[in-house]
Tab-separated table of C-alpha atoms in Angstrom:
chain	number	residue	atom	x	y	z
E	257	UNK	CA	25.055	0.280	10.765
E	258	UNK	CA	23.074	-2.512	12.268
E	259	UNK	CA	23.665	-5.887	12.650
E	260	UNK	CA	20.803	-8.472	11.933
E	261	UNK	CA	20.589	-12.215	11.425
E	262	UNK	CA	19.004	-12.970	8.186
E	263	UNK	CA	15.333	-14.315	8.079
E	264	UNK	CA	12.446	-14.608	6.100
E	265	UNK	CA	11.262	-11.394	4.960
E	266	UNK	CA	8.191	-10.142	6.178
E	267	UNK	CA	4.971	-11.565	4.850
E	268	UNK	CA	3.745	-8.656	2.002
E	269	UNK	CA	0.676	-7.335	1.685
E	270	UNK	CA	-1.161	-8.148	-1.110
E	271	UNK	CA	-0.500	-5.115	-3.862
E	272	UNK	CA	-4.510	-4.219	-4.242
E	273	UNK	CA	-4.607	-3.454	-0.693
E	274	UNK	CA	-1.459	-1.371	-0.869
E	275	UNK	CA	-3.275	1.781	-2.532
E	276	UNK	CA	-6.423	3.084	-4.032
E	277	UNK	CA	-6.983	4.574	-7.246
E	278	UNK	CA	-8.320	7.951	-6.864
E	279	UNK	CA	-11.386	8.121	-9.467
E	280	UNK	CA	-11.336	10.224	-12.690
E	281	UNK	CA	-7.561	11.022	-12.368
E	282	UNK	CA	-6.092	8.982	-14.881
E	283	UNK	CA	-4.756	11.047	-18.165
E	284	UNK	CA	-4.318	9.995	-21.342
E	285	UNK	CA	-0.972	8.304	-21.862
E	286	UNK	CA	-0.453	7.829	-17.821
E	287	UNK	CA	-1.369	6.487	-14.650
E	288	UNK	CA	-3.873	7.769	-11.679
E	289	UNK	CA	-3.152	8.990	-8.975
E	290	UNK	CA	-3.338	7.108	-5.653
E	291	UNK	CA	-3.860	7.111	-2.203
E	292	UNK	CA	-1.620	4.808	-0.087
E	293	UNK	CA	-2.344	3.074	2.989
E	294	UNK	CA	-2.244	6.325	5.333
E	295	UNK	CA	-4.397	7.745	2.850
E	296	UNK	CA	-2.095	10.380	1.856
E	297	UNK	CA	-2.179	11.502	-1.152
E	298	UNK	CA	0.052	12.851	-4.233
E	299	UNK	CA	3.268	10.834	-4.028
E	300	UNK	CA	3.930	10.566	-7.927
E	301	UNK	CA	8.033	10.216	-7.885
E	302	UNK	CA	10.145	8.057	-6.879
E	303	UNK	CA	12.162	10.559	-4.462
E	304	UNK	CA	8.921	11.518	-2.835
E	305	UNK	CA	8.412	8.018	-2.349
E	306	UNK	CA	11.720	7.645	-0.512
E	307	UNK	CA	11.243	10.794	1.540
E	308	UNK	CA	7.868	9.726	2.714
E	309	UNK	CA	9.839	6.333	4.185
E	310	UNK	CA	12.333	8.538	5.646
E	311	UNK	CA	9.549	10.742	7.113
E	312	UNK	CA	8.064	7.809	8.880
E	313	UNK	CA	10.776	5.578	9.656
E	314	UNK	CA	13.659	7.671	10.256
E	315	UNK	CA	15.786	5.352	12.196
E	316	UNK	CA	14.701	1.920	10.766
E	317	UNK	CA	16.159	-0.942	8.422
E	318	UNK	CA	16.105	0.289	4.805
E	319	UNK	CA	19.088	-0.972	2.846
E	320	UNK	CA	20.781	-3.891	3.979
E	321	UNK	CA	23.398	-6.869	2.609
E	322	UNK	CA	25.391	-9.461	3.518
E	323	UNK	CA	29.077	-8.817	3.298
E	324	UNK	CA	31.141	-11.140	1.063
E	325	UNK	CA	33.470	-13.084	3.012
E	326	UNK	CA	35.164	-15.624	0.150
E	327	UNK	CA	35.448	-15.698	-3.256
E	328	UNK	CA	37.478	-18.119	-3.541
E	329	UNK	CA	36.829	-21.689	-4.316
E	330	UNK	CA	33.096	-19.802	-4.026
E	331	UNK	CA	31.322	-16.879	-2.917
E	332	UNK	CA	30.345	-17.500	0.734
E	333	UNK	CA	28.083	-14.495	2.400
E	334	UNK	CA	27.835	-13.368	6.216
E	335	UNK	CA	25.061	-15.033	8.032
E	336	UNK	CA	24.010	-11.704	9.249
E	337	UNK	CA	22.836	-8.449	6.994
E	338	UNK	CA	24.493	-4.904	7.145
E	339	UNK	CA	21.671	-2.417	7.287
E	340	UNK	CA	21.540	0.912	7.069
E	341	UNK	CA	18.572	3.316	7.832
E	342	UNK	CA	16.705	5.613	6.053
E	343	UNK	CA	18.686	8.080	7.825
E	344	UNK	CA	22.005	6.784	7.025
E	345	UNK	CA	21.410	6.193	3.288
E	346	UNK	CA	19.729	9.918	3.308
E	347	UNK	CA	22.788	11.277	4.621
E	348	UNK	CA	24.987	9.207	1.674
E	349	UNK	CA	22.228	9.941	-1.235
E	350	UNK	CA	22.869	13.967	-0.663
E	351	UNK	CA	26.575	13.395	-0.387
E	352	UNK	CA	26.536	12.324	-3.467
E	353	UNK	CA	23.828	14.213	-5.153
E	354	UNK	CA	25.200	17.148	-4.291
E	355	UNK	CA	28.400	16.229	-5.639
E	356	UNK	CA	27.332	15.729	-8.640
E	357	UNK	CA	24.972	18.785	-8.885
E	358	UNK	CA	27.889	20.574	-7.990
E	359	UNK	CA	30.419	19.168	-10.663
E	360	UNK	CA	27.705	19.051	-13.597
E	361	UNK	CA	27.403	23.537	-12.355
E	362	UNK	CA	30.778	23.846	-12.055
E	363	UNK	CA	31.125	22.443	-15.506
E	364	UNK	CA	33.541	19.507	-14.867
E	365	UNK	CA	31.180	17.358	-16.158
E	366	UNK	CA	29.411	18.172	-19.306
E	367	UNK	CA	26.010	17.836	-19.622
E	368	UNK	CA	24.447	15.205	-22.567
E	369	UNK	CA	22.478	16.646	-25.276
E	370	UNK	CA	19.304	17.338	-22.968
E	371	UNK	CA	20.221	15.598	-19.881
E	372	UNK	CA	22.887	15.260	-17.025
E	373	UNK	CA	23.846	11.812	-17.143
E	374	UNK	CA	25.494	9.667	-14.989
E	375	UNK	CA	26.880	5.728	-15.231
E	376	UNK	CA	26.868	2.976	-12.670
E	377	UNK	CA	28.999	-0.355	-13.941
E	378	UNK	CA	28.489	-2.865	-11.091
E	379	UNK	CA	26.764	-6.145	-9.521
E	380	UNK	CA	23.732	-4.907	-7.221
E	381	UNK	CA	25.722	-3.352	-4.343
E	382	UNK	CA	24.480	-0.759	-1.458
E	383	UNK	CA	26.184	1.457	-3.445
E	384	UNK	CA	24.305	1.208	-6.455
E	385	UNK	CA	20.891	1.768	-5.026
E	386	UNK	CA	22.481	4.762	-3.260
E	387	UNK	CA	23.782	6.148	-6.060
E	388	UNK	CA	20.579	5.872	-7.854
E	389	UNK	CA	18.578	7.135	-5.554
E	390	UNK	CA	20.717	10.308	-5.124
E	391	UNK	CA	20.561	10.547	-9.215
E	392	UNK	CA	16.308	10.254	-8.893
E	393	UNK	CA	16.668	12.914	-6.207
E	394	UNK	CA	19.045	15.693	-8.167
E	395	UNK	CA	17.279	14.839	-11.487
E	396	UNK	CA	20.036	13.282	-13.392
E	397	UNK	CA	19.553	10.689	-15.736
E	398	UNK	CA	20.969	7.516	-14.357
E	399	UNK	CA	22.270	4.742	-16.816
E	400	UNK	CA	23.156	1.261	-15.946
E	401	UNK	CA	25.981	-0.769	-17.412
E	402	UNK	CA	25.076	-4.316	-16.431
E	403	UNK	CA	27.859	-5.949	-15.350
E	404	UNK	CA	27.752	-8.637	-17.540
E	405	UNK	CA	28.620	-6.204	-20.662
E	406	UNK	CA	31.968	-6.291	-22.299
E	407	UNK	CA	34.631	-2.889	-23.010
E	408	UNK	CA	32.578	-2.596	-26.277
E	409	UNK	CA	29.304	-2.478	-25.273
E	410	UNK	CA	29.820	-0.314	-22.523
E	411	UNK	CA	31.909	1.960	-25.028
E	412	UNK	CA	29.043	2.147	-27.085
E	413	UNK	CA	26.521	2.905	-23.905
E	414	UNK	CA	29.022	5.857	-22.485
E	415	UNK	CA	28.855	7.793	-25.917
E	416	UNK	CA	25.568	6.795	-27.341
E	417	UNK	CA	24.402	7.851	-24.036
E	418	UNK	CA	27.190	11.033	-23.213
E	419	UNK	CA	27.813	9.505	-19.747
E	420	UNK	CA	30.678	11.998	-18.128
E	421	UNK	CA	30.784	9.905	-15.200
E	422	UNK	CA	30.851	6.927	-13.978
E	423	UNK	CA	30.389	5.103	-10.541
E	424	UNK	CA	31.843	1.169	-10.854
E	425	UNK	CA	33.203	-1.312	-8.868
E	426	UNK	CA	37.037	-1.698	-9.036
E	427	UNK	CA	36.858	-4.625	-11.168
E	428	UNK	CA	36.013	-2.361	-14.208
E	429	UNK	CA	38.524	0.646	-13.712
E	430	UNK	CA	40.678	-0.596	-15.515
E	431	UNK	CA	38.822	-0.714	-18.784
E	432	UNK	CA	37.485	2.215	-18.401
E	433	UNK	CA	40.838	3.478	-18.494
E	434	UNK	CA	41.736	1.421	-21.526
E	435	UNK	CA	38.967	2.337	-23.697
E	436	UNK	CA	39.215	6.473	-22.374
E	437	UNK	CA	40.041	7.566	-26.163
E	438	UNK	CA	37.602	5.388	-27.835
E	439	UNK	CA	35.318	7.197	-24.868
E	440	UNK	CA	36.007	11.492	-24.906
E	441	UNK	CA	32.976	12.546	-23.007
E	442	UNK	CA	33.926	9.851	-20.181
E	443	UNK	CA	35.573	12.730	-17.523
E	444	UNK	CA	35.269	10.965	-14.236
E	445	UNK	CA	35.347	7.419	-12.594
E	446	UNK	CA	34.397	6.799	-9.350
E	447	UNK	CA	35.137	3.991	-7.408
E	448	UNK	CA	32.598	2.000	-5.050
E	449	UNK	CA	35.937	0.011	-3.636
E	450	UNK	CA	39.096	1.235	-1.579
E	451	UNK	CA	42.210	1.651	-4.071
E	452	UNK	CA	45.270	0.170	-2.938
């Protein structure tokens, strides 16, 4: 990981001259297709998107954040971010993709109705966006539990849903645990944070 002291971010490009619609591609119901700024042309998911970034900037800055020093009186953040590449957060996405692809085969986890799902239950976190992009990338169905939900709304998500796993902060282990009978399909928790 890299160190860097936090600054503006870079001054964006206006979103017009991101991209160019390609003409007479649009179908009913969807969106065109487009060329981006290299004028390549075809990326139409969001794991192609990622893999083109990783493609062409390997060994830069993707995902970074400030590490929480206090939270008490108040949450006070590191001057500096914590990044991690493209490479790095490949390397972590396919960790846990593969994980997954391998319990949902294995048939630890049971699949939904029509769909592998899997939870996340935390504040945005490195984590999260990892563990999203790996779901994008094995095709699972990811499903977020904002934070901000209580046990009984997030009981109601894991079964409407059929979420047989879920990735959380520590903070809410230990209602998952609580509510695990009101919750049968709920198989796995996974923890963003050491255990002590």
């Amino acid at each position: 990981m890299v160190l860097i002291k936090a600054t503006a971010p870079p001054t964006r490009k206006e979103f017009p001259l991101q991209s160019v619609e390609v003409p007479d591609t649009k179908a009913p119901g969807g969106t065109a297709k487009w060329f981006d700024q290299a004028g390549e042309f075809g990326r139409t998911t969001l794991p192609e998107l990622f893999e083109s970034g990783l493609a062409q900037a390997k060994d830069l800055p993707f995902l970074g954040h400030r590490a929480v020093l206090t939270t008490e009186p108040a949450v006070t953040f590191a001057p500096e971010y914590t990044w991690q590449t493209y490479a790095e957060v490949d390397k972590r996405r396919r960790a846990v993709g593969s994980a997954l692809e391998s319990y949902f085969k294995s048939g630890k986890l049971e699949k939904g109705t029509d769909f592998e799902a899997v939870g996340i239950w935390a504040l945005n976190r490195p984590e999260w966006q990892i563990t999203d992009l790996a779901c994008q990338a094995y095709s699972k169905v990811c499903v977020a539990l904002y934070d901000t939900l209580g046990p009984n709304a997030v009981e109601y998500v894991i079964n409407h849903s059929e979420i047989p796993v879920i990735f959380c902060s520590s903070n809410h282990i230990q209602a998952l645990i609580d509510n695990a009978a009101a919750c049968p399909v709920l198989k796995m928790i996974v923890s963003f944070d050491p255990l002590g």
